[in-house]
Amino acid sequence: MLEREFSAMDDLVQLTRDKDKDKDVAIITINNPPVNALSPSVVQGIARAIEQVSKDDAIKAVVLIGAGRTFIAGADIKEFGKITSGKAQRGAGLLPLLLQIEDVRKPVVVAIHGSAFGGGLELAMAGHYRVAVPNAQLGQPEVKLGIIPGAGGTQRLPRLVGVAKAVEMCAEGNPITAQEALKLGLVDQLIEGDLLAGAIAFSRDIAAKPLRKTRERNERVRNEKEKLGVPEQNASIFAAAREKAHTKQRGMMSPLAAIDVVEAATRLSFEEGCQLEQKLFGECLFSDQSKALIHAFFGEREVAKIPDIPKETALLPVDSVAVVGAGTMGGGIAMVFANAGFPVLLKEADQPALDRGLATIQKNYQSSVKRGRLTQQFVDERLQLIKPTLSYNDFDKVDMAIEAVFEGMALKKEIFGQLDRVCRPGAILASNTSTLDIDEIASATSRPDAVIGTHFFSPANIMRLLEIVRGKASSKEVIATCMQLSKKLAKVGVLVGNCRGFVGNRMFGPYRREAQFLVEEGASIESVDKALFDFGMAMGPMATGDLAGLDVGWRIRKEYRHLEKRGVRQPFAEDRLCELGRYGQKTGAGWYKYDENRRPIPDPEVNEMVRGWARAAGIAQRNISSEEIVERCIYALVNEGARILEEGIAGRAVDIDIIYLNGYGFPAYRGGPMWYADTVGLDKVYRRISEFHQQHGELWEPAPLLKRLAEEGKTFAALNRESAVMA
Ligand code: 3H9
């Protein structure tokens, strides 16, 4: 057993001594829960510990390790906001500490479990050796926060793993496993069993060996031994990385900055490379993109915290589920649960429908195997978990039933009446409805407190968003359980209130309405899509309509036509396309034509038809700029979002942002519609919306909340902190 003696460091960093044998190994433990982020005090603490061990001749080796569940998840991201808002100074950061570690004249062995991310990996690379438990992860995820590694990571990583892998890790931000790190030379040994004991043993084994400073290991970047350093090969590696960044991380500056700085490692000295890294790190840190991505990072965690549902709320057991309906959504939902290891009963009304549903599930799984995303063994195990059925016979055994049938109130109520009869008391009864009134659905049961909406997005097995719809009677236990369940399902669960379309689809209505109006006013279909694609949306609104099926909205509009206010302009072109049988991708034509691979082909005929219809309706035709296209569509989202906040349908602006980032292809580097409006300035947004109100009528009436915040010079984000509690 290792006996340790506490030394004179503060609590965040402890310096202790291995007393087992010769007291010759010092142990520096970082203890800054939950993830040992490198706050300024932690950095100071490590520096003091290193100073102390450097002076002590009795110490022959040093082990640096993290306490708790992980090594170091990086710099403290909260500090960045303080720096960019002027509340803290940008100091020298980690760089001097890492040089200090590298210069220690006894081996520093870094022992890694959990995650060594960002500054954590940078610190680990300054050590002379790294050991890790087999399930540890190592990565430079900074680009996902809109920044780049800022403590020498772009310079040390290529010296350890080679240029190609370093550029991939720094530009894409995805972690690698300890096994891969071992193969690449980033980790020197895997430790099974007790990490600290293994690290100490390792440190004794290598204590007599000459020390290797990572910053002086030039062979992997400069071609002394290693083929990756050949200039022509480097040129093609960086060209390919840039091309990939332009397509996969479209619009983001940090990946390109990361590539530039890793490239510098092949041309410049370590010191010069670090100087460039510092410069670009600073530029990225102060960019709107980084602020937006950091907002998204914390937002994703904040949405899980519901002001009126305490952390201690009892959770209901959910170990097995039933899904009613094996169509596109039902099948996808069954896959989501099976992927997370839940046994699933999948019910359909008749055998052909059930067979079709199962065939689609198998086809989807097979395509994941083909693409190398899943293994055949994983798929076989998941398929075993899905039990098809035509009856409600085994529904009394499941903990949760999710209805995912056709979007019609009468049918949904009938099914909930059934579920109420067959499911055990305490089971959760959920509906996947995307628009319908969850309270009306709950009224078909004798236990509305057990009823909740779980609105998955299509394709359910891919999309991360899960809107959890709170009915007026949904119990806190049911809500807390569904929120927690979303994590198990690898989804981002966001709690929303009950109204038509909830948050996401309710806002999407005005967004797509404006897109259609713009086309009816003279913009081409392609120019509307291009403007929003260039803004950063994953797809333009017209192409999105074609993908989802134009008939879906058409049917809903027909059902709700009686609610439309007379004399208020409504878009009509999409309905006309539906009347012509142009439902989108599924019929091979919608706003666009589609080839057999479902690739969109612009269709001049549709543009012409719309021109004709618009002229006949007396709509003046004009040239419309891409700036106006973006403003009309995005501000329509913002205005509706403000109403949603005011009504308490969303608890906080960040909830809306996270919904849009995870379910609607809103660019993460713009932080979501509400955050984006804040960055434009709410006074400016309000003024433009007021102009649209004058030009286009009452659909553009500014939301009172937006007006108030604009007049008071406030932001939606500040409102988050004042915090509305959802009714
Ligand atoms: C960097 O290192 C720059 C460098 O180059 C140096 C420049 C000089 N800071 O995610 P979880 C919080 S940039 C502050 O729920 P999990 C998180 O908000 C950094 N806080 O747990 C949450 O708080 P709360 C590069 C952080 O087990 C709590 O910890 N590193 C940080 O699902 C638990 O987090 C990254 O980008 C942080 N660095 O996942 C890694 N990290 O409980 C970011 C977490 O109040 N972190 N928190 O809501 C992660 O990817 C995940 O948190 C991790 C754990 C995988 C580590």
Coordinates of C-alpha atoms in Angstrom, one line a residue, residues 133-134 136-138 160-161 165 168-169 174-187 190 220:
V133 CA -5.4 3.2 -18.1
P134 CA -6.8 1.4 -21.2
A136 CA -8.5 6.7 -21.0
Q137 CA -9.1 9.3 -23.8
L138 CA -6.7 11.9 -25.1
L160 CA 5.0 12.9 -30.6
V161 CA 2.4 11.5 -33.1
K165 CA -2.3 12.7 -36.8
E168 CA -6.3 15.7 -37.5
M169 CA -6.5 15.9 -33.7
N174 CA -11.9 14.3 -31.7
P175 CA -10.2 12.3 -28.9
I176 CA -8.3 9.1 -29.4
T177 CA -8.2 6.1 -27.1
A178 CA -5.3 5.1 -24.9
Q179 CA -4.7 2.1 -27.2
E180 CA -4.3 4.3 -30.2
A181 CA -2.2 6.7 -28.2
L182 CA 0.1 3.9 -27.3
K183 CA 0.5 2.9 -30.9
L184 CA 1.2 6.4 -31.9
G185 CA 3.8 7.0 -29.2
L186 CA 1.7 9.5 -27.3
V187 CA 1.5 7.1 -24.4
L190 CA -0.9 1.1 -20.6
R220 CA 8.8 13.6 -36.5

